[in-house]
mmCIF file of C-alpha atoms in Angstrom:
data_model
loop_
_atom_site.group_PDB
_atom_site.id
_atom_site.type_symbol
_atom_site.label_atom_id
_atom_site.label_comp_id
_atom_site.label_asym_id
_atom_site.label_seq_id
_atom_site.Cartn_x
_atom_site.Cartn_y
_atom_site.Cartn_z
ATOM 1 C CA LYS A 426 30.767 51.220 24.330
ATOM 2 C CA LEU A 427 32.633 54.513 24.693
ATOM 3 C CA SER A 428 30.860 57.354 26.413
ATOM 4 C CA PRO A 429 29.651 60.277 24.281
ATOM 5 C CA PHE A 430 32.338 62.462 25.848
ATOM 6 C CA GLU A 431 35.097 60.017 24.891
ATOM 7 C CA ARG A 432 33.799 59.815 21.310
ATOM 8 C CA SER A 433 33.751 63.599 21.178
ATOM 9 C CA LYS A 434 37.396 63.771 22.253
ATOM 10 C CA TYR A 435 38.639 61.428 19.567
ATOM 11 C CA LEU A 436 36.570 63.096 16.810
ATOM 12 C CA TYR A 437 38.073 66.431 17.789
ATOM 13 C CA ALA A 438 41.549 64.905 17.739
ATOM 14 C CA LEU A 439 40.895 63.365 14.310
ATOM 15 C CA ALA A 440 39.879 66.777 12.968
ATOM 16 C CA ARG A 441 43.202 68.198 14.171
ATOM 17 C CA MET A 442 45.095 65.369 12.490
ATOM 18 C CA ILE A 443 43.292 66.019 9.202
ATOM 19 C CA GLN A 444 44.314 69.675 9.408
ATOM 20 C CA LYS A 445 47.935 68.700 10.034
ATOM 21 C CA ASN A 446 47.877 66.478 6.934
ATOM 22 C CA SER A 447 45.827 68.881 4.800
ATOM 23 C CA ARG A 448 48.587 69.763 2.333
ATOM 24 C CA PHE A 449 49.328 66.163 1.449
ATOM 25 C CA LEU A 450 45.635 65.241 1.316
ATOM 26 C CA SER A 451 44.813 68.113 -1.048
ATOM 27 C CA VAL A 452 47.583 67.110 -3.471
ATOM 28 C CA LEU A 453 46.493 63.471 -3.323
ATOM 29 C CA GLU A 454 42.879 64.460 -3.992
ATOM 30 C CA THR A 455 43.843 66.501 -7.059
ATOM 31 C CA ILE A 456 46.027 63.729 -8.456
ATOM 32 C CA ASP A 457 43.240 61.205 -7.933
ATOM 33 C CA ASN A 458 40.234 63.241 -9.065
ATOM 34 C CA GLY A 459 41.671 65.904 -11.391
ATOM 35 C CA LYS A 460 40.018 68.923 -9.754
ATOM 36 C CA PRO A 461 42.159 72.075 -9.410
ATOM 37 C CA ILE A 462 44.497 72.104 -6.429
ATOM 38 C CA ARG A 463 43.076 75.468 -5.342
ATOM 39 C CA GLU A 464 39.695 73.770 -4.797
ATOM 40 C CA THR A 465 40.981 70.773 -2.865
ATOM 41 C CA ARG A 466 43.293 72.978 -0.794
ATOM 42 C CA ASP A 467 40.884 75.831 -0.069
ATOM 43 C CA ILE A 468 37.479 74.108 -0.104
ATOM 44 C CA ASP A 469 37.460 70.323 0.128
ATOM 45 C CA ILE A 470 40.002 69.570 2.857
ATOM 46 C CA PRO A 471 38.962 72.407 5.208
ATOM 47 C CA LEU A 472 35.370 71.150 4.957
ATOM 48 C CA VAL A 473 36.533 67.607 5.753
ATOM 49 C CA ALA A 474 38.050 68.788 9.037
ATOM 50 C CA ARG A 475 34.984 70.940 9.768
ATOM 51 C CA HIS A 476 32.667 67.918 9.590
ATOM 52 C CA PHE A 477 34.717 66.078 12.217
ATOM 53 C CA TYR A 478 34.707 69.146 14.471
ATOM 54 C CA TYR A 479 30.955 69.545 14.002
ATOM 55 C CA HIS A 480 30.116 65.955 14.878
ATOM 56 C CA ALA A 481 32.479 66.009 17.830
ATOM 57 C CA GLY A 482 30.041 68.536 19.252
ATOM 58 C CA TRP A 483 26.995 66.381 18.641
ATOM 59 C CA SER A 484 28.648 63.338 20.153
ATOM 60 C CA ALA A 485 29.319 65.211 23.392
ATOM 61 C CA LYS A 486 25.713 66.390 23.523
ATOM 62 C CA ASP A 487 24.216 62.908 23.141
ATOM 63 C CA THR A 488 22.874 62.508 26.668
ATOM 64 C CA SER A 489 19.873 60.360 25.794
ATOM 65 C CA SER A 490 20.087 56.762 26.991
ATOM 66 C CA LYS A 491 17.404 55.706 24.504
ATOM 67 C CA ASN A 492 19.508 56.360 21.383
ATOM 68 C CA LYS A 493 21.823 53.459 20.624
ATOM 69 C CA PRO A 494 24.358 52.956 17.802
ATOM 70 C CA ILE A 495 22.774 51.073 14.939
ATOM 71 C CA GLY A 496 25.814 48.773 14.701
ATOM 72 C CA VAL A 497 27.972 47.913 11.698
ATOM 73 C CA VAL A 498 27.587 50.465 8.905
ATOM 74 C CA GLY A 499 28.515 49.991 5.254
ATOM 75 C CA GLN A 500 29.249 53.272 3.484
ATOM 76 C CA ILE A 501 29.673 53.573 -0.277
ATOM 77 C CA ILE A 502 30.873 56.920 -1.613
ATOM 78 C CA PRO A 503 31.328 58.497 -5.083
ATOM 79 C CA TRP A 504 34.298 59.957 -6.941
ATOM 80 C CA ASN A 505 33.274 63.605 -7.338
ATOM 81 C CA PHE A 506 34.252 64.708 -3.801
ATOM 82 C CA PRO A 507 36.128 61.628 -2.584
ATOM 83 C CA LEU A 508 37.432 62.841 0.769
ATOM 84 C CA LEU A 509 34.528 65.159 1.559
ATOM 85 C CA MET A 510 32.008 62.379 0.943
ATOM 86 C CA ALA A 511 34.063 60.119 3.218
ATOM 87 C CA ALA A 512 33.844 62.761 5.956
ATOM 88 C CA TRP A 513 30.079 63.152 5.452
ATOM 89 C CA LYS A 514 29.761 59.430 6.145
ATOM 90 C CA ILE A 515 32.488 58.605 8.679
ATOM 91 C CA ALA A 516 32.141 61.521 11.104
ATOM 92 C CA PRO A 517 28.454 61.042 12.095
ATOM 93 C CA ALA A 518 28.825 57.252 12.209
ATOM 94 C CA LEU A 519 31.711 57.496 14.662
ATOM 95 C CA ALA A 520 29.900 60.195 16.637
ATOM 96 C CA ALA A 521 26.967 57.813 17.038
ATOM 97 C CA GLY A 522 29.250 54.981 18.155
ATOM 98 C CA CYS A 523 28.982 52.782 15.046
ATOM 99 C CA THR A 524 31.707 50.783 13.343
ATOM 100 C CA VAL A 525 32.360 51.516 9.682
ATOM 101 C CA ILE A 526 33.198 49.666 6.483
ATOM 102 C CA LEU A 527 33.926 52.338 3.863
ATOM 103 C CA LYS A 528 33.959 51.559 0.149
ATOM 104 C CA PRO A 529 35.402 54.434 -1.949
ATOM 105 C CA ALA A 530 34.782 54.735 -5.678
ATOM 106 C CA GLU A 531 37.139 52.606 -7.739
ATOM 107 C CA GLN A 532 38.185 55.725 -9.685
ATOM 108 C CA THR A 533 39.337 57.642 -6.591
ATOM 109 C CA PRO A 534 40.410 55.406 -3.689
ATOM 110 C CA LEU A 535 43.683 57.115 -2.700
ATOM 111 C CA SER A 536 42.516 59.868 -0.358
ATOM 112 C CA ALA A 537 40.062 57.588 1.469
ATOM 113 C CA LEU A 538 42.832 55.042 1.992
ATOM 114 C CA ARG A 539 45.178 57.710 3.316
ATOM 115 C CA LEU A 540 42.511 59.170 5.594
ATOM 116 C CA THR A 541 41.838 55.724 7.042
ATOM 117 C CA GLU A 542 45.570 55.220 7.587
ATOM 118 C CA ILE A 543 45.845 58.572 9.363
ATOM 119 C CA ILE A 544 42.919 57.768 11.633
ATOM 120 C CA ASN A 545 43.916 54.188 12.408
ATOM 121 C CA ASP A 546 47.602 55.049 12.893
ATOM 122 C CA SER A 547 46.592 57.652 15.459
ATOM 123 C CA GLY A 548 45.708 54.937 17.926
ATOM 124 C CA LEU A 549 42.627 56.865 18.948
ATOM 125 C CA LEU A 550 40.141 54.278 17.709
ATOM 126 C CA PRO A 551 39.879 50.691 18.852
ATOM 127 C CA LYS A 552 41.087 48.240 16.213
ATOM 128 C CA GLY A 553 38.436 47.378 13.652
ATOM 129 C CA VAL A 554 36.222 50.425 14.189
ATOM 130 C CA LEU A 555 37.125 52.034 10.848
ATOM 131 C CA ASN A 556 37.769 49.821 7.820
ATOM 132 C CA VAL A 557 38.121 50.477 4.097
ATOM 133 C CA ILE A 558 37.510 48.107 1.196
ATOM 134 C CA THR A 559 38.526 49.025 -2.340
ATOM 135 C CA GLY A 560 37.346 47.505 -5.590
ATOM 136 C CA LEU A 561 34.649 47.587 -8.232
ATOM 137 C CA GLY A 562 31.039 48.067 -7.293
ATOM 138 C CA GLU A 563 30.045 44.560 -8.295
ATOM 139 C CA GLU A 564 32.869 42.986 -6.287
ATOM 140 C CA ALA A 565 33.077 45.243 -3.241
ATOM 141 C CA GLY A 566 29.957 47.411 -3.094
ATOM 142 C CA ALA A 567 27.318 44.780 -3.795
ATOM 143 C CA PRO A 568 28.503 42.436 -0.997
ATOM 144 C CA ILE A 569 28.276 45.333 1.474
ATOM 145 C CA ALA A 570 24.683 45.965 0.448
ATOM 146 C CA SER A 571 23.676 42.317 0.760
ATOM 147 C CA HIS A 572 25.758 41.162 3.746
ATOM 148 C CA PRO A 573 23.542 39.940 6.622
ATOM 149 C CA ASP A 574 25.912 41.231 9.322
ATOM 150 C CA ILE A 575 25.806 44.835 8.118
ATOM 151 C CA ASP A 576 23.050 46.739 9.879
ATOM 152 C CA LYS A 577 22.855 49.829 7.723
ATOM 153 C CA VAL A 578 24.045 51.069 4.308
ATOM 154 C CA ALA A 579 24.661 54.714 3.452
ATOM 155 C CA PHE A 580 25.178 55.366 -0.246
ATOM 156 C CA THR A 581 25.963 58.443 -2.306
ATOM 157 C CA GLY A 582 25.975 58.045 -6.078
ATOM 158 C CA SER A 583 23.752 57.545 -9.080
ATOM 159 C CA THR A 584 20.034 56.838 -8.850
ATOM 160 C CA GLU A 585 20.514 53.708 -10.947
ATOM 161 C CA VAL A 586 22.984 52.185 -8.470
ATOM 162 C CA GLY A 587 20.900 53.408 -5.532
ATOM 163 C CA LYS A 588 17.997 51.278 -6.740
ATOM 164 C CA LEU A 589 20.274 48.231 -6.990
ATOM 165 C CA ILE A 590 21.527 48.780 -3.445
ATOM 166 C CA THR A 591 17.979 49.024 -2.141
ATOM 167 C CA LYS A 592 17.118 45.673 -3.744
ATOM 168 C CA ALA A 593 20.308 44.014 -2.485
ATOM 169 C CA SER A 594 19.677 45.203 1.084
ATOM 170 C CA ALA A 595 16.289 43.524 1.348
ATOM 171 C CA GLY A 596 17.720 40.222 2.643
ATOM 172 C CA ASN A 597 17.991 41.335 6.260
ATOM 173 C CA LEU A 598 15.897 44.518 5.847
ATOM 174 C CA LYS A 599 18.898 46.641 6.756
ATOM 175 C CA LYS A 600 18.323 50.367 6.927
ATOM 176 C CA VAL A 601 19.349 52.272 3.804
ATOM 177 C CA THR A 602 19.874 55.980 3.203
ATOM 178 C CA LEU A 603 20.512 57.242 -0.315
ATOM 179 C CA GLU A 604 21.877 60.558 -1.598
ATOM 180 C CA LEU A 605 21.395 60.252 -5.344
ATOM 181 C CA GLY A 606 21.305 62.242 -8.570
ATOM 182 C CA GLY A 607 19.836 65.595 -9.425
ATOM 183 C CA LYS A 608 18.772 67.881 -12.237
ATOM 184 C CA SER A 609 18.516 71.075 -10.277
ATOM 185 C CA PRO A 610 16.798 74.185 -11.672
ATOM 186 C CA ALA A 611 18.110 77.728 -11.299
ATOM 187 C CA ILE A 612 15.162 80.140 -11.617
ATOM 188 C CA VAL A 613 15.920 83.805 -12.378
ATOM 189 C CA PHE A 614 13.128 86.362 -11.980
ATOM 190 C CA PRO A 615 13.261 89.745 -13.756
ATOM 191 C CA ASP A 616 13.723 91.660 -10.490
ATOM 192 C CA ALA A 617 16.836 89.696 -9.510
ATOM 193 C CA ASP A 618 20.296 91.213 -9.120
ATOM 194 C CA ILE A 619 21.226 90.060 -12.614
ATOM 195 C CA ASP A 620 24.987 90.377 -12.211
ATOM 196 C CA ALA A 621 24.865 88.276 -9.043
ATOM 197 C CA ALA A 622 22.537 85.779 -10.721
ATOM 198 C CA ILE A 623 24.887 85.398 -13.675
ATOM 199 C CA GLN A 624 27.832 84.693 -11.371
ATOM 200 C CA GLY A 625 25.757 82.343 -9.223
ATOM 201 C CA VAL A 626 24.276 80.376 -12.113
ATOM 202 C CA ALA A 627 27.720 79.962 -13.684
ATOM 203 C CA SER A 628 29.227 78.769 -10.423
ATOM 204 C CA GLY A 629 26.238 76.505 -9.848
ATOM 205 C CA ILE A 630 26.919 74.508 -13.013
ATOM 206 C CA PHE A 631 30.666 74.871 -13.595
ATOM 207 C CA PHE A 632 31.942 74.280 -10.050
ATOM 208 C CA ASN A 633 33.791 70.953 -9.795
ATOM 209 C CA HIS A 634 33.481 70.530 -13.600
ATOM 210 C CA GLY A 635 29.724 70.163 -13.174
ATOM 211 C CA GLN A 636 30.389 66.824 -11.483
ATOM 212 C CA THR A 637 28.098 67.786 -8.616
ATOM 213 C CA CYS A 638 24.816 66.061 -7.790
ATOM 214 C CA CYS A 639 23.132 69.398 -7.023
ATOM 215 C CA ALA A 640 24.610 71.306 -9.981
ATOM 216 C CA GLY A 641 22.230 73.942 -11.331
ATOM 217 C CA SER A 642 22.084 72.266 -14.718
ATOM 218 C CA ARG A 643 18.723 73.698 -15.882
ATOM 219 C CA LEU A 644 18.415 77.476 -16.139
ATOM 220 C CA PHE A 645 14.943 79.014 -16.225
ATOM 221 C CA ALA A 646 15.262 82.764 -16.841
ATOM 222 C CA HIS A 647 12.360 85.165 -17.343
ATOM 223 C CA GLU A 648 12.057 86.365 -20.928
ATOM 224 C CA LYS A 649 12.759 89.949 -19.811
ATOM 225 C CA VAL A 650 16.251 88.982 -18.646
ATOM 226 C CA TYR A 651 16.860 85.692 -20.483
ATOM 227 C CA ASP A 652 19.242 87.088 -23.099
ATOM 228 C CA LYS A 653 21.306 89.021 -20.570
ATOM 229 C CA VAL A 654 21.574 86.075 -18.199
ATOM 230 C CA THR A 655 22.460 83.475 -20.824
ATOM 231 C CA GLU A 656 24.951 85.767 -22.537
ATOM 232 C CA GLY A 657 26.534 86.593 -19.191
ATOM 233 C CA VAL A 658 26.911 82.931 -18.227
ATOM 234 C CA ALA A 659 28.303 82.190 -21.695
ATOM 235 C CA GLU A 660 30.945 84.912 -21.254
ATOM 236 C CA ILE A 661 32.021 83.396 -17.938
ATOM 237 C CA ALA A 662 32.184 79.982 -19.600
ATOM 238 C CA LYS A 663 34.519 81.384 -22.241
ATOM 239 C CA SER A 664 36.818 82.844 -19.585
ATOM 240 C CA ILE A 665 37.261 79.644 -17.541
ATOM 241 C CA LYS A 666 40.735 78.235 -18.017
ATOM 242 C CA VAL A 667 40.655 74.470 -18.537
ATOM 243 C CA GLY A 668 43.803 72.513 -17.731
ATOM 244 C CA PRO A 669 45.493 69.962 -15.456
ATOM 245 C CA GLY A 670 44.431 70.270 -11.851
ATOM 246 C CA MET A 671 47.979 70.615 -10.515
ATOM 247 C CA ASN A 672 48.722 73.640 -12.748
ATOM 248 C CA ASP A 673 48.021 76.165 -10.030
ATOM 249 C CA LYS A 674 50.679 78.584 -11.291
ATOM 250 C CA ASP A 675 49.061 78.586 -14.733
ATOM 251 C CA GLY A 676 45.697 79.315 -13.147
ATOM 252 C CA SER A 677 43.767 76.189 -14.082
ATOM 253 C CA GLN A 678 40.156 76.773 -13.057
ATOM 254 C CA MET A 679 38.618 73.557 -14.368
ATOM 255 C CA GLY A 680 40.382 70.236 -14.564
ATOM 256 C CA PRO A 681 39.584 67.102 -16.554
ATOM 257 C CA LEU A 682 36.598 64.877 -15.947
ATOM 258 C CA VAL A 683 37.335 61.975 -13.666
ATOM 259 C CA SER A 684 37.519 59.159 -16.239
ATOM 260 C CA ASN A 685 37.169 58.249 -19.888
ATOM 261 C CA GLU A 686 33.801 56.668 -19.102
ATOM 262 C CA GLN A 687 32.504 59.953 -17.692
ATOM 263 C CA TYR A 688 34.064 61.894 -20.572
ATOM 264 C CA GLU A 689 32.256 59.786 -23.153
ATOM 265 C CA LYS A 690 28.989 60.074 -21.221
ATOM 266 C CA VAL A 691 29.113 63.883 -21.121
ATOM 267 C CA VAL A 692 30.170 64.170 -24.766
ATOM 268 C CA GLY A 693 27.338 61.807 -25.698
ATOM 269 C CA TYR A 694 24.784 64.008 -23.950
ATOM 270 C CA MET A 695 26.086 67.110 -25.716
ATOM 271 C CA GLU A 696 25.784 65.400 -29.093
ATOM 272 C CA SER A 697 22.292 64.211 -28.161
ATOM 273 C CA GLY A 698 21.266 67.794 -27.407
ATOM 274 C CA LYS A 699 22.564 69.022 -30.745
ATOM 275 C CA GLN A 700 20.721 66.270 -32.585
ATOM 276 C CA ASP A 701 17.500 67.214 -30.773
ATOM 277 C CA GLY A 702 17.798 70.789 -32.014
ATOM 278 C CA ALA A 703 19.459 72.577 -29.105
ATOM 279 C CA GLU A 704 21.771 75.456 -30.012
ATOM 280 C CA CYS A 705 25.239 75.567 -28.464
ATOM 281 C CA LEU A 706 25.986 79.142 -27.405
ATOM 282 C CA VAL A 707 29.467 78.421 -26.084
ATOM 283 C CA GLY A 708 31.667 75.398 -25.522
ATOM 284 C CA GLY A 709 30.534 72.055 -26.829
ATOM 285 C CA THR A 710 34.193 71.240 -27.388
ATOM 286 C CA HIS A 711 36.204 68.483 -25.793
ATOM 287 C CA ASP A 712 39.639 66.929 -25.978
ATOM 288 C CA ASN A 713 41.157 63.725 -24.630
ATOM 289 C CA SER A 714 44.094 63.537 -27.031
ATOM 290 C CA ASN A 715 46.745 64.296 -24.399
ATOM 291 C CA GLY A 716 45.534 61.786 -21.842
ATOM 292 C CA GLY A 717 43.210 64.147 -19.957
ATOM 293 C CA HIS A 718 39.443 64.061 -20.307
ATOM 294 C CA PHE A 719 38.729 67.752 -20.855
ATOM 295 C CA VAL A 720 35.259 69.113 -21.592
ATOM 296 C CA HIS A 721 34.930 72.864 -21.941
ATOM 297 C CA PRO A 722 32.168 74.773 -20.117
ATOM 298 C CA THR A 723 29.078 74.600 -22.324
ATOM 299 C CA VAL A 724 25.810 76.537 -22.544
ATOM 300 C CA PHE A 725 22.845 75.450 -24.686
ATOM 301 C CA SER A 726 19.788 77.464 -25.699
ATOM 302 C CA LYS A 727 16.590 76.402 -27.470
ATOM 303 C CA THR A 728 16.105 73.451 -25.150
ATOM 304 C CA ASN A 729 12.891 71.945 -23.787
ATOM 305 C CA ALA A 730 11.765 69.282 -21.341
ATOM 306 C CA ASP A 731 11.279 66.692 -24.092
ATOM 307 C CA MET A 732 15.017 66.522 -24.784
ATOM 308 C CA LYS A 733 16.951 63.640 -23.270
ATOM 309 C CA PHE A 734 19.829 65.801 -22.043
ATOM 310 C CA VAL A 735 17.381 68.139 -20.295
ATOM 311 C CA GLN A 736 15.755 65.269 -18.382
ATOM 312 C CA GLU A 737 18.746 63.081 -17.537
ATOM 313 C CA GLU A 738 21.676 63.902 -15.275
ATOM 314 C CA ILE A 739 24.725 64.808 -17.377
ATOM 315 C CA PHE A 740 27.181 65.290 -14.492
ATOM 316 C CA GLY A 741 29.410 67.595 -16.471
ATOM 317 C CA PRO A 742 29.861 71.336 -17.182
ATOM 318 C CA VAL A 743 26.788 71.561 -19.428
ATOM 319 C CA LEU A 744 23.950 74.060 -18.873
ATOM 320 C CA THR A 745 20.573 73.927 -20.621
ATOM 321 C CA THR A 746 18.490 77.114 -20.713
ATOM 322 C CA GLN A 747 14.795 77.893 -21.101
ATOM 323 C CA LYS A 748 12.743 81.096 -21.096
ATOM 324 C CA ILE A 749 10.073 81.749 -18.484
ATOM 325 C CA THR A 750 7.159 83.313 -20.358
ATOM 326 C CA ASP A 751 4.537 83.021 -17.616
ATOM 327 C CA ASP A 752 4.519 85.040 -14.373
ATOM 328 C CA ASP A 753 2.344 82.486 -12.582
ATOM 329 C CA LEU A 754 4.413 80.798 -9.867
ATOM 330 C CA ASN A 755 2.498 77.524 -10.164
ATOM 331 C CA SER A 756 3.325 77.342 -13.864
ATOM 332 C CA ILE A 757 7.000 78.068 -13.209
ATOM 333 C CA ALA A 758 7.102 75.466 -10.441
ATOM 334 C CA SER A 759 5.528 72.912 -12.757
ATOM 335 C CA GLU A 760 8.354 73.427 -15.251
ATOM 336 C CA ALA A 761 11.013 73.312 -12.547
ATOM 337 C CA ASN A 762 9.525 70.132 -11.044
ATOM 338 C CA ASN A 763 9.244 68.409 -14.423
ATOM 339 C CA THR A 764 11.956 65.881 -13.622
ATOM 340 C CA GLU A 765 12.264 62.605 -11.735
ATOM 341 C CA PHE A 766 14.816 64.254 -9.454
ATOM 342 C CA GLY A 767 14.346 66.599 -6.502
ATOM 343 C CA LEU A 768 17.704 67.315 -4.924
ATOM 344 C CA ALA A 769 18.193 71.089 -5.048
ATOM 345 C CA ALA A 770 17.224 74.357 -6.709
ATOM 346 C CA SER A 771 18.054 78.046 -6.600
ATOM 347 C CA VAL A 772 15.730 81.038 -6.846
ATOM 348 C CA TRP A 773 16.999 84.475 -7.825
ATOM 349 C CA SER A 774 14.813 87.451 -6.860
ATOM 350 C CA LYS A 775 15.012 90.618 -4.744
ATOM 351 C CA ASP A 776 11.416 90.025 -3.637
ATOM 352 C CA ILE A 777 11.806 87.755 -0.610
ATOM 353 C CA SER A 778 8.080 86.991 -0.646
ATOM 354 C CA THR A 779 8.259 85.731 -4.232
ATOM 355 C CA ALA A 780 11.408 83.776 -3.423
ATOM 356 C CA HIS A 781 9.852 82.025 -0.431
ATOM 357 C CA LYS A 782 6.638 81.260 -2.295
ATOM 358 C CA MET A 783 8.687 79.769 -5.134
ATOM 359 C CA ALA A 784 10.847 77.773 -2.722
ATOM 360 C CA ALA A 785 7.740 76.275 -1.126
ATOM 361 C CA LYS A 786 6.466 75.060 -4.490
ATOM 362 C CA ILE A 787 9.705 73.411 -5.602
ATOM 363 C CA LYS A 788 9.976 69.711 -4.805
ATOM 364 C CA ALA A 789 13.584 69.576 -3.652
ATOM 365 C CA GLY A 790 15.445 68.925 -0.421
ATOM 366 C CA THR A 791 17.470 72.139 -0.675
ATOM 367 C CA VAL A 792 16.413 75.489 -2.118
ATOM 368 C CA TRP A 793 18.945 78.315 -2.196
ATOM 369 C CA ILE A 794 17.745 81.908 -2.520
ATOM 370 C CA ASN A 795 20.134 84.252 -4.365
ATOM 371 C CA CYS A 796 22.947 81.706 -4.113
ATOM 372 C CA HIS A 797 23.766 78.158 -5.225
ATOM 373 C CA ASN A 798 26.016 75.394 -3.872
ATOM 374 C CA VAL A 799 26.178 76.829 -0.357
ATOM 375 C CA PHE A 800 26.859 74.167 2.274
ATOM 376 C CA ASP A 801 27.397 74.056 5.996
ATOM 377 C CA SER A 802 27.949 71.164 8.374
ATOM 378 C CA ALA A 803 24.818 72.219 10.262
ATOM 379 C CA LEU A 804 22.541 72.232 7.192
ATOM 380 C CA PRO A 805 20.797 68.936 6.338
ATOM 381 C CA PHE A 806 21.212 67.885 2.719
ATOM 382 C CA GLY A 807 19.234 65.300 0.745
ATOM 383 C CA GLY A 808 16.560 64.826 -1.866
ATOM 384 C CA TYR A 809 12.946 64.303 -2.759
ATOM 385 C CA LYS A 810 11.659 61.789 -5.320
ATOM 386 C CA GLN A 811 14.413 59.806 -7.073
ATOM 387 C CA SER A 812 17.134 61.960 -5.534
ATOM 388 C CA GLY A 813 17.064 59.672 -2.519
ATOM 389 C CA ASN A 814 16.008 59.508 1.108
ATOM 390 C CA GLY A 815 17.524 60.433 4.431
ATOM 391 C CA ARG A 816 19.766 63.438 5.047
ATOM 392 C CA GLU A 817 23.485 64.108 5.203
ATOM 393 C CA MET A 818 24.919 66.762 7.555
ATOM 394 C CA GLY A 819 23.098 68.573 10.315
ATOM 395 C CA PHE A 820 21.726 66.764 13.348
ATOM 396 C CA GLU A 821 19.305 65.013 10.992
ATOM 397 C CA CYS A 822 22.093 62.769 9.690
ATOM 398 C CA MET A 823 22.667 61.394 13.192
ATOM 399 C CA ASP A 824 19.319 59.633 12.855
ATOM 400 C CA ASN A 825 20.930 57.551 10.086
ATOM 401 C CA TYR A 826 23.175 55.846 12.639
ATOM 402 C CA LEU A 827 21.042 55.595 15.771
ATOM 403 C CA GLU A 828 18.337 53.229 16.941
ATOM 404 C CA THR A 829 15.699 54.436 19.395
ATOM 405 C CA LYS A 830 14.963 52.097 22.269
ATOM 406 C CA ALA A 831 12.118 52.422 24.772
ATOM 407 C CA VAL A 832 12.724 50.697 28.125
ATOM 408 C CA THR A 833 9.757 50.320 30.469
ATOM 409 C CA VAL A 834 10.380 49.270 34.086
ATOM 410 C CA ASN A 835 7.758 48.115 36.550
ATOM 411 C CA LEU A 836 9.124 48.962 39.975
#
């Protein structure tokens, strides 16, 4: 019932509070997730605050009387960016005037709990507007999806679970938006800035241990530059220092995977690739003997679309590579689109015409040109095909939390 201006004021104030607590939140995020403290401190937490600032602006600009809050929103978030995913969900819901029930991943609940405490202890929100429920998916997530008094579910996670949530939500036909898995291609043309492409492809797969839904996990490099690109990415992989996330002084650049379950999944995919005939250029090693679930950055060659680990989402620091032997853009697009996913892609070329033509042919919600993993609060993000529906970020995500009402008056 608050006015858009009032909602804008408290979102702005919440952003300031997040900034004031940024040091503690970044440490908590690293302890919970394992990612290097330099990433949580310099990337994750600043982006969290930015999303609240951004949506404070949209809330103040909502002058339309026909857009109404959808109501009670259930939000289920993953463990790869725990606090950032919470911000992606909470900020637009509050900006729209909805109430929230947030369910963080059971592996990483600490930062979401602390964020909720910070917000609720501020006294800015009426009691009961923002709530958090922790627990396993079956015990806490499934009831959110099926509950008749929840008007909308927003989920980020695996495609498999996304399908279950869609089925569970059918009881009251609640609205559902899904941001799901990916198997994103990185396409390098021979005229690309090869040094920049090498850096970008490496960052695209190794950032956040490869535990990123839009990770550039499939490299397609033209045969004229394939060897140089793959060798360059392999050299970067060798140089990445793997260690505990809190070891900032020792320069840890990649921490452990989030759990033993994820560790075994990634290791299993690497072994599957080897059995199918893929050649490991670098990495392929792993270690969980000291209590951490460490997988070293890995690059495979001699892979093809028939291999299981090329088709399925690994969600780890594992890159598969293939040569482009055909200059026809339709043929290249066919290879890039040969997956059930359609979340993101990157195209590397100095020819902006070629890049745009390629981007138009790729079935993905985001296509980066000469970059990868570039995000902004104003850019909508989401997928085609089995990568989900709806969009996060940008004004488009406000549609997730608003109902449109037409009122006709006969005077």
